[in-house]
Amino acid sequence: GWFLLWLLPSILRARASPETRPSSPLCQQSPTKVSCKGVGLQKFPKELGQGIKYLELSNNFIQNLSGSNMPGFGQLEYLDVCSNQLESVSATALAELPRLRSLLLGSNHLDRNYLANGEAFHLLRNIEVLDLSVNNLESHMASWYISNLTSLRVLDLSGNTMTKLLAGTFRNSPRLRQLDLSNNYIMEIQEGAFEPLEELEVLNLALNSLHCISGFSLMQLQVLNLSHNALELFSEEEGAEPYLLRVLDLSHNRLLYFPELPRAHDLTHLNLSNNLIASLLPGSLHPREFVLPYKEMQRFNRTMRPVAALTHVADLDLSNNRLELFPFSFFHSLGSLHSLSLARNCLQDVARESVTNGTELSVRSLDLHSNALRVLPRWFFDSLPHLESMDLGSNSLQPCESQGSDQGRDLGGDSHTSAPGDTCTPFYNVPRLKHLSLSKNNISRLQPRAFNRTPLLSLDLSGNRHLSMPTGALAGLELSLQELSLRDNRMDEAALPCLGTLRVLDLSGNHLSLLPTGLSCSPLESLDLRNNNLQALGTVRSWSHSLRAVSVAGNPWSCCSLGWLD
């Protein structure tokens, strides 16, 4: 009883309502920085003291900022009042903050009293960073809030209800460098809306309802995100001055063609995934079901090389489109291309068109998973001499057998597409390939020495139901392979060579009653044996010093043969 009486004051304090709870003792405070995040404040904590420069008040219940609550904060430079219930900001309050540089007011109710609030904002002459995201602001409200903020460098208006960008919105914010307008309902950008922003470097217009970007004129912009719109057209403004654009995201739109960017010489990252691009070849016809609604499309010359200027692009994502052909000539001019994704298209073949046999691409990482590829000819690999990583999962490729170091190098070498008689793909003699995925390719039998003289570090053969792996199938990988996945293959048995560098092995989802022979050679660190028919493990002694993780669930272990657990 005395113990409960001793605890009672603490219990009562813990259950006190936000109104009766003292605010400042719950805050974390240093001489110049105070954090009162999520402590239940309903008013500005005026008792915090002098000299504070950094104040966090997010995730509370503050409804207004008034001058009477804010004496002694003249040194404040950073104020975060995000995720409160703020709807009123008085001029007297902001007048108390002459040194304020960063003001974060996201996730509040600043659509209420916006006229008076915006008038008060005129006092924020020195503000450089402003967050007004998720405040239910309409276009005219947002324009009013920033109408006199001449020092703004970073502005966040994301998550509001803006439907258009008015021509004069940024007239008095010429120093703006980062602008976030994502997740609104913007359908229209009035002419000249961005014209004052000559220093703008980063612009986010993702998750809006834009249908057309015509005459794009932000020369100095370096990062542009237009993903998740309804764009059918993206064209640059006519002229000779080059763009400084480095990153362009046009994913999740309705583009039918690769965008024409003749002056984007500095572009390094281009994302065109999740569009309707059906061909990359010059002169392609428009799909029958699409009627061009834009006059701008009439001046497009489809015989142009749309990538001729993109000599610095290192990362190109074309996944989730409608491509049926892999055209080497299109990518040939992308001399700096290192990462290329054509995953989840309709690729059935690869073609070099009129490119000479010596054509080489600089690609190091190639993602072709989830297509309809049945064969890749030898010239395909010869044209990718720098290839290090390749994802070919969810296709229908069958690896060829390697019978010598150089045999088969001319397989289909003179044809522009795969020869009709070719039924397998040569994965041997690919000198720089280190990571390969052939999961879910319906491979029924792995041929001997299928990866000979290809120094793979990781190999994924999972999801090939009833895969047969005869002795010697992985011969040639003894001194390189570190990770191997044979998951969900329903194999009754598997033969592995002495893989002296293998660290990670996944054998889950098979019908194995015995571990593959040769495993004792491998310095395994991770072994997944779930969902097999194993009753005992007999070769674990050789892994006693290397094994760190082992998964054994879903096996009919024999209770009389558990010595391996020791």
PDB file of C-alpha atoms in Angstrom, residues 220-445:
ATOM      1  CA  GLN A 220      19.033  26.963 -65.608  1.00  0.00           C
ATOM      2  CA  LEU A 221      16.934  24.151 -64.079  1.00  0.00           C
ATOM      3  CA  GLN A 222      18.957  21.107 -62.978  1.00  0.00           C
ATOM      4  CA  VAL A 223      16.301  18.745 -61.551  1.00  0.00           C
ATOM      5  CA  LEU A 224      12.750  18.440 -62.911  1.00  0.00           C
ATOM      6  CA  ASN A 225      10.166  15.944 -61.663  1.00  0.00           C
ATOM      7  CA  LEU A 226       7.020  15.650 -63.796  1.00  0.00           C
ATOM      8  CA  SER A 227       6.129  12.084 -62.819  1.00  0.00           C
ATOM      9  CA  HIS A 228       2.551  10.969 -62.189  1.00  0.00           C
ATOM     10  CA  ASN A 229       0.845  13.448 -64.499  1.00  0.00           C
ATOM     11  CA  ALA A 230      -1.066  12.871 -67.739  1.00  0.00           C
ATOM     12  CA  LEU A 231       1.598  14.137 -70.137  1.00  0.00           C
ATOM     13  CA  GLU A 232       1.250  13.178 -73.771  1.00  0.00           C
ATOM     14  CA  LEU A 233       3.771  15.739 -74.991  1.00  0.00           C
ATOM     15  CA  PHE A 234       7.034  17.183 -73.696  1.00  0.00           C
ATOM     16  CA  SER A 235       8.928  19.582 -75.932  1.00  0.00           C
ATOM     17  CA  GLU A 236      11.655  22.147 -75.463  1.00  0.00           C
ATOM     18  CA  GLU A 237      11.453  25.789 -76.442  1.00  0.00           C
ATOM     19  CA  GLU A 238      13.035  26.518 -79.804  1.00  0.00           C
ATOM     20  CA  GLY A 239      16.427  28.189 -79.613  1.00  0.00           C
ATOM     21  CA  ALA A 240      20.144  27.569 -79.431  1.00  0.00           C
ATOM     22  CA  GLU A 241      20.944  28.084 -75.751  1.00  0.00           C
ATOM     23  CA  PRO A 242      21.716  24.777 -73.973  1.00  0.00           C
ATOM     24  CA  TYR A 243      19.852  23.581 -70.903  1.00  0.00           C
ATOM     25  CA  LEU A 244      21.566  22.775 -67.601  1.00  0.00           C
ATOM     26  CA  LEU A 245      19.079  19.996 -66.826  1.00  0.00           C
ATOM     27  CA  ARG A 246      20.713  16.948 -65.204  1.00  0.00           C
ATOM     28  CA  VAL A 247      17.778  14.916 -63.845  1.00  0.00           C
ATOM     29  CA  LEU A 248      14.430  14.552 -65.640  1.00  0.00           C
ATOM     30  CA  ASP A 249      11.630  12.315 -64.354  1.00  0.00           C
ATOM     31  CA  LEU A 250       8.727  11.816 -66.783  1.00  0.00           C
ATOM     32  CA  SER A 251       7.594   8.470 -65.390  1.00  0.00           C
ATOM     33  CA  HIS A 252       3.933   7.518 -64.940  1.00  0.00           C
ATOM     34  CA  ASN A 253       2.583   9.625 -67.803  1.00  0.00           C
ATOM     35  CA  ARG A 254       1.064   8.932 -71.231  1.00  0.00           C
ATOM     36  CA  LEU A 255       4.044   9.621 -73.481  1.00  0.00           C
ATOM     37  CA  LEU A 256       3.973   7.784 -76.796  1.00  0.00           C
ATOM     38  CA  TYR A 257       7.509   8.704 -77.840  1.00  0.00           C
ATOM     39  CA  PHE A 258      10.923   9.273 -76.436  1.00  0.00           C
ATOM     40  CA  PRO A 259      10.949  13.042 -75.683  1.00  0.00           C
ATOM     41  CA  GLU A 260      12.986  15.225 -77.994  1.00  0.00           C
ATOM     42  CA  LEU A 261      15.690  16.963 -75.957  1.00  0.00           C
ATOM     43  CA  PRO A 262      18.145  18.386 -78.503  1.00  0.00           C
ATOM     44  CA  ARG A 263      19.677  20.885 -76.064  1.00  0.00           C
ATOM     45  CA  ALA A 264      19.795  18.861 -72.839  1.00  0.00           C
ATOM     46  CA  HIS A 265      23.492  18.154 -73.192  1.00  0.00           C
ATOM     47  CA  ASP A 266      24.110  17.809 -69.424  1.00  0.00           C
ATOM     48  CA  LEU A 267      21.306  15.312 -68.719  1.00  0.00           C
ATOM     49  CA  THR A 268      22.577  12.325 -66.701  1.00  0.00           C
ATOM     50  CA  HIS A 269      19.395  10.672 -65.323  1.00  0.00           C
ATOM     51  CA  LEU A 270      16.237  10.169 -67.387  1.00  0.00           C
ATOM     52  CA  ASN A 271      13.204   8.249 -66.128  1.00  0.00           C
ATOM     53  CA  LEU A 272      10.555   7.382 -68.729  1.00  0.00           C
ATOM     54  CA  SER A 273       9.088   4.353 -66.988  1.00  0.00           C
ATOM     55  CA  ASN A 274       5.346   3.651 -66.939  1.00  0.00           C
ATOM     56  CA  ASN A 275       4.423   5.405 -70.184  1.00  0.00           C
ATOM     57  CA  LEU A 276       2.971   4.222 -73.505  1.00  0.00           C
ATOM     58  CA  ILE A 277       6.162   4.276 -75.583  1.00  0.00           C
ATOM     59  CA  ALA A 278       5.841   1.563 -78.233  1.00  0.00           C
ATOM     60  CA  SER A 279       8.895   2.230 -80.372  1.00  0.00           C
ATOM     61  CA  LEU A 280      12.243   3.992 -80.163  1.00  0.00           C
ATOM     62  CA  LEU A 281      12.975   3.897 -83.871  1.00  0.00           C
ATOM     63  CA  PRO A 282      12.910   7.134 -85.930  1.00  0.00           C
ATOM     64  CA  GLY A 283       9.924   7.489 -88.219  1.00  0.00           C
ATOM     65  CA  SER A 284       7.634   5.299 -86.100  1.00  0.00           C
ATOM     66  CA  LEU A 285       3.965   5.681 -86.879  1.00  0.00           C
ATOM     67  CA  HIS A 286       1.529   6.850 -84.267  1.00  0.00           C
ATOM     68  CA  PRO A 287      -0.753   4.197 -82.766  1.00  0.00           C
ATOM     69  CA  ARG A 288      -4.069   4.106 -84.543  1.00  0.00           C
ATOM     70  CA  GLU A 289      -6.117   4.769 -81.438  1.00  0.00           C
ATOM     71  CA  PHE A 290      -4.293   8.016 -80.670  1.00  0.00           C
ATOM     72  CA  VAL A 291      -5.343  11.286 -82.302  1.00  0.00           C
ATOM     73  CA  LEU A 292      -2.791  14.074 -81.853  1.00  0.00           C
ATOM     74  CA  PRO A 293      -4.504  17.055 -80.184  1.00  0.00           C
ATOM     75  CA  TYR A 294      -1.558  19.441 -80.225  1.00  0.00           C
ATOM     76  CA  LYS A 295      -0.355  21.796 -82.933  1.00  0.00           C
ATOM     77  CA  GLU A 296       3.123  21.426 -81.499  1.00  0.00           C
ATOM     78  CA  MET A 297       3.248  17.819 -82.683  1.00  0.00           C
ATOM     79  CA  GLN A 298       2.926  18.968 -86.297  1.00  0.00           C
ATOM     80  CA  ARG A 299       6.429  20.431 -86.263  1.00  0.00           C
ATOM     81  CA  PHE A 300       8.013  17.264 -84.867  1.00  0.00           C
ATOM     82  CA  ASN A 301      10.404  15.658 -87.312  1.00  0.00           C
ATOM     83  CA  ARG A 302      10.243  11.954 -86.555  1.00  0.00           C
ATOM     84  CA  THR A 303      13.356  11.283 -88.637  1.00  0.00           C
ATOM     85  CA  MET A 304      15.476  13.165 -86.102  1.00  0.00           C
ATOM     86  CA  ARG A 305      17.775  11.298 -83.759  1.00  0.00           C
ATOM     87  CA  PRO A 306      15.965  12.033 -80.473  1.00  0.00           C
ATOM     88  CA  VAL A 307      18.980  11.026 -78.358  1.00  0.00           C
ATOM     89  CA  ALA A 308      21.738  12.578 -80.445  1.00  0.00           C
ATOM     90  CA  ALA A 309      22.444  15.254 -77.810  1.00  0.00           C
ATOM     91  CA  LEU A 310      22.179  13.012 -74.747  1.00  0.00           C
ATOM     92  CA  THR A 311      25.833  12.075 -74.612  1.00  0.00           C
ATOM     93  CA  HIS A 312      26.052  12.298 -70.790  1.00  0.00           C
ATOM     94  CA  VAL A 313      23.022  10.203 -69.845  1.00  0.00           C
ATOM     95  CA  ALA A 314      24.221   7.519 -67.417  1.00  0.00           C
ATOM     96  CA  ASP A 315      20.878   6.190 -66.127  1.00  0.00           C
ATOM     97  CA  LEU A 316      17.901   5.535 -68.438  1.00  0.00           C
ATOM     98  CA  ASP A 317      14.704   3.863 -67.230  1.00  0.00           C
ATOM     99  CA  LEU A 318      12.230   2.727 -69.908  1.00  0.00           C
ATOM    100  CA  SER A 319      10.538   0.037 -67.845  1.00  0.00           C
ATOM    101  CA  ASN A 320       6.776  -0.537 -68.028  1.00  0.00           C
ATOM    102  CA  ASN A 321       6.268   0.669 -71.574  1.00  0.00           C
ATOM    103  CA  ARG A 322       5.132  -1.130 -74.751  1.00  0.00           C
ATOM    104  CA  LEU A 323       8.415  -1.786 -76.528  1.00  0.00           C
ATOM    105  CA  GLU A 324       8.587  -4.939 -78.634  1.00  0.00           C
ATOM    106  CA  LEU A 325      12.120  -4.544 -79.987  1.00  0.00           C
ATOM    107  CA  PHE A 326      15.491  -3.745 -78.404  1.00  0.00           C
ATOM    108  CA  PRO A 327      17.043  -1.361 -80.994  1.00  0.00           C
ATOM    109  CA  PHE A 328      20.818  -1.142 -80.616  1.00  0.00           C
ATOM    110  CA  SER A 329      21.084   1.810 -83.009  1.00  0.00           C
ATOM    111  CA  PHE A 330      18.928   3.933 -80.706  1.00  0.00           C
ATOM    112  CA  PHE A 331      21.216   3.459 -77.697  1.00  0.00           C
ATOM    113  CA  HIS A 332      24.447   3.654 -79.664  1.00  0.00           C
ATOM    114  CA  SER A 333      24.739   7.446 -79.361  1.00  0.00           C
ATOM    115  CA  LEU A 334      24.333   7.290 -75.564  1.00  0.00           C
ATOM    116  CA  GLY A 335      28.053   6.998 -75.025  1.00  0.00           C
ATOM    117  CA  SER A 336      27.909   7.429 -71.220  1.00  0.00           C
ATOM    118  CA  LEU A 337      25.006   5.056 -70.542  1.00  0.00           C
ATOM    119  CA  HIS A 338      25.788   2.796 -67.569  1.00  0.00           C
ATOM    120  CA  SER A 339      22.357   1.703 -66.306  1.00  0.00           C
ATOM    121  CA  LEU A 340      19.496   0.749 -68.649  1.00  0.00           C
ATOM    122  CA  SER A 341      16.120  -0.689 -67.687  1.00  0.00           C
ATOM    123  CA  LEU A 342      13.675  -2.107 -70.228  1.00  0.00           C
ATOM    124  CA  ALA A 343      11.888  -4.292 -67.696  1.00  0.00           C
ATOM    125  CA  ARG A 344       8.176  -5.082 -68.016  1.00  0.00           C
ATOM    126  CA  ASN A 345       7.855  -4.290 -71.711  1.00  0.00           C
ATOM    127  CA  CYS A 346       6.849  -6.575 -74.579  1.00  0.00           C
ATOM    128  CA  LEU A 347      10.349  -7.305 -75.872  1.00  0.00           C
ATOM    129  CA  GLN A 348      10.488 -10.349 -78.108  1.00  0.00           C
ATOM    130  CA  ASP A 349      13.697  -9.738 -79.992  1.00  0.00           C
ATOM    131  CA  VAL A 350      16.808  -7.616 -80.253  1.00  0.00           C
ATOM    132  CA  ALA A 351      17.826  -5.786 -83.409  1.00  0.00           C
ATOM    133  CA  ARG A 352      20.872  -3.911 -84.636  1.00  0.00           C
ATOM    134  CA  GLU A 353      19.203  -2.460 -87.735  1.00  0.00           C
ATOM    135  CA  SER A 354      21.958  -1.037 -89.904  1.00  0.00           C
ATOM    136  CA  VAL A 355      24.597  -0.711 -87.201  1.00  0.00           C
ATOM    137  CA  THR A 356      27.966  -2.264 -87.979  1.00  0.00           C
ATOM    138  CA  ASN A 357      29.126  -5.429 -86.270  1.00  0.00           C
ATOM    139  CA  GLY A 358      31.640  -3.448 -84.172  1.00  0.00           C
ATOM    140  CA  THR A 359      28.956  -1.445 -82.368  1.00  0.00           C
ATOM    141  CA  GLU A 360      29.447  -1.444 -78.600  1.00  0.00           C
ATOM    142  CA  LEU A 361      27.320  -0.018 -75.791  1.00  0.00           C
ATOM    143  CA  SER A 362      28.783   1.277 -72.534  1.00  0.00           C
ATOM    144  CA  VAL A 363      26.018  -0.288 -70.398  1.00  0.00           C
ATOM    145  CA  ARG A 364      27.114  -1.921 -67.137  1.00  0.00           C
ATOM    146  CA  SER A 365      23.706  -2.722 -65.625  1.00  0.00           C
ATOM    147  CA  LEU A 366      20.876  -4.044 -67.827  1.00  0.00           C
ATOM    148  CA  ASP A 367      17.382  -4.908 -66.592  1.00  0.00           C
ATOM    149  CA  LEU A 368      15.224  -6.888 -69.051  1.00  0.00           C
ATOM    150  CA  HIS A 369      13.052  -8.824 -66.622  1.00  0.00           C
ATOM    151  CA  SER A 370       9.373  -9.526 -67.363  1.00  0.00           C
ATOM    152  CA  ASN A 371       9.497  -9.490 -71.155  1.00  0.00           C
ATOM    153  CA  ALA A 372       8.913 -12.173 -73.801  1.00  0.00           C
ATOM    154  CA  LEU A 373      12.519 -12.864 -74.811  1.00  0.00           C
ATOM    155  CA  ARG A 374      13.257 -16.386 -76.045  1.00  0.00           C
ATOM    156  CA  VAL A 375      16.851 -16.045 -77.176  1.00  0.00           C
ATOM    157  CA  LEU A 376      19.717 -13.564 -77.060  1.00  0.00           C
ATOM    158  CA  PRO A 377      22.328 -14.049 -79.801  1.00  0.00           C
ATOM    159  CA  ARG A 378      26.091 -14.025 -79.206  1.00  0.00           C
ATOM    160  CA  TRP A 379      26.516 -10.607 -80.818  1.00  0.00           C
ATOM    161  CA  PHE A 380      24.240  -9.172 -78.149  1.00  0.00           C
ATOM    162  CA  PHE A 381      26.807  -9.949 -75.452  1.00  0.00           C
ATOM    163  CA  ASP A 382      29.736  -9.004 -77.689  1.00  0.00           C
ATOM    164  CA  SER A 383      28.118  -5.580 -78.108  1.00  0.00           C
ATOM    165  CA  LEU A 384      28.009  -5.124 -74.311  1.00  0.00           C
ATOM    166  CA  PRO A 385      31.668  -5.587 -73.331  1.00  0.00           C
ATOM    167  CA  HIS A 386      31.292  -3.651 -70.050  1.00  0.00           C
ATOM    168  CA  LEU A 387      28.202  -5.518 -68.823  1.00  0.00           C
ATOM    169  CA  GLU A 388      28.433  -6.375 -65.103  1.00  0.00           C
ATOM    170  CA  SER A 389      24.834  -6.934 -63.973  1.00  0.00           C
ATOM    171  CA  MET A 390      21.912  -8.413 -65.896  1.00  0.00           C
ATOM    172  CA  ASP A 391      18.342  -9.198 -64.815  1.00  0.00           C
ATOM    173  CA  LEU A 392      16.588 -11.533 -67.262  1.00  0.00           C
ATOM    174  CA  GLY A 393      13.970 -12.871 -64.869  1.00  0.00           C
ATOM    175  CA  SER A 394      10.495 -13.790 -66.141  1.00  0.00           C
ATOM    176  CA  ASN A 395      11.459 -14.447 -69.772  1.00  0.00           C
ATOM    177  CA  SER A 396      11.819 -17.734 -71.671  1.00  0.00           C
ATOM    178  CA  LEU A 397      15.583 -18.052 -72.098  1.00  0.00           C
ATOM    179  CA  GLN A 398      17.385 -21.398 -72.158  1.00  0.00           C
ATOM    180  CA  PRO A 399      21.162 -21.356 -71.461  1.00  0.00           C
ATOM    181  CA  CYS A 400      23.384 -23.048 -74.049  1.00  0.00           C
ATOM    182  CA  GLU A 401      26.011 -25.641 -73.276  1.00  0.00           C
ATOM    183  CA  SER A 402      29.612 -24.489 -73.411  1.00  0.00           C
ATOM    184  CA  GLN A 403      31.910 -27.036 -75.051  1.00  0.00           C
ATOM    185  CA  GLY A 404      34.996 -24.881 -75.359  1.00  0.00           C
ATOM    186  CA  SER A 405      36.441 -21.484 -74.624  1.00  0.00           C
ATOM    187  CA  ASP A 406      35.497 -19.857 -77.914  1.00  0.00           C
ATOM    188  CA  GLN A 407      32.966 -22.103 -79.623  1.00  0.00           C
ATOM    189  CA  GLY A 408      29.674 -20.443 -80.293  1.00  0.00           C
ATOM    190  CA  ARG A 409      30.999 -16.877 -80.360  1.00  0.00           C
ATOM    191  CA  ASP A 410      29.540 -16.424 -83.835  1.00  0.00           C
ATOM    192  CA  LEU A 411      26.133 -17.740 -82.926  1.00  0.00           C
ATOM    193  CA  GLY A 412      23.808 -15.531 -84.907  1.00  0.00           C
ATOM    194  CA  GLY A 413      26.687 -13.088 -85.321  1.00  0.00           C
ATOM    195  CA  ASP A 414      25.877 -11.903 -88.814  1.00  0.00           C
ATOM    196  CA  SER A 415      22.133 -11.581 -88.496  1.00  0.00           C
ATOM    197  CA  HIS A 416      20.388  -8.380 -87.545  1.00  0.00           C
ATOM    198  CA  THR A 417      17.928 -10.237 -85.339  1.00  0.00           C
ATOM    199  CA  SER A 418      17.989 -13.625 -83.666  1.00  0.00           C
ATOM    200  CA  ALA A 419      18.342 -16.455 -86.150  1.00  0.00           C
ATOM    201  CA  PRO A 420      15.181 -18.574 -86.308  1.00  0.00           C
ATOM    202  CA  GLY A 421      17.136 -21.755 -85.586  1.00  0.00           C
ATOM    203  CA  ASP A 422      18.666 -20.479 -82.355  1.00  0.00           C
ATOM    204  CA  THR A 423      16.935 -21.974 -79.362  1.00  0.00           C
ATOM    205  CA  CYS A 424      19.369 -21.170 -76.556  1.00  0.00           C
ATOM    206  CA  THR A 425      21.334 -18.213 -75.197  1.00  0.00           C
ATOM    207  CA  PRO A 426      25.123 -18.346 -74.656  1.00  0.00           C
ATOM    208  CA  PHE A 427      25.892 -17.125 -71.135  1.00  0.00           C
ATOM    209  CA  TYR A 428      29.464 -18.400 -71.289  1.00  0.00           C
ATOM    210  CA  ASN A 429      32.500 -16.252 -72.185  1.00  0.00           C
ATOM    211  CA  VAL A 430      30.964 -12.993 -70.899  1.00  0.00           C
ATOM    212  CA  PRO A 431      34.164 -11.708 -69.306  1.00  0.00           C
ATOM    213  CA  ARG A 432      32.835  -8.922 -67.038  1.00  0.00           C
ATOM    214  CA  LEU A 433      29.397 -10.229 -66.071  1.00  0.00           C
ATOM    215  CA  LYS A 434      29.204 -10.559 -62.275  1.00  0.00           C
ATOM    216  CA  HIS A 435      25.485 -10.647 -61.443  1.00  0.00           C
ATOM    217  CA  LEU A 436      22.878 -12.604 -63.418  1.00  0.00           C
ATOM    218  CA  SER A 437      19.221 -13.389 -62.755  1.00  0.00           C
ATOM    219  CA  LEU A 438      17.455 -16.097 -64.766  1.00  0.00           C
ATOM    220  CA  SER A 439      14.589 -16.588 -62.347  1.00  0.00           C
ATOM    221  CA  LYS A 440      11.237 -17.753 -63.741  1.00  0.00           C
ATOM    222  CA  ASN A 441      12.466 -18.598 -67.239  1.00  0.00           C
ATOM    223  CA  ASN A 442      10.946 -22.093 -67.406  1.00  0.00           C
ATOM    224  CA  ILE A 443      14.427 -23.589 -67.603  1.00  0.00           C
ATOM    225  CA  SER A 444      13.919 -27.340 -67.411  1.00  0.00           C
ATOM    226  CA  ARG A 445      17.549 -28.443 -67.668  1.00  0.00           C
TER     227      ARG A 445
END
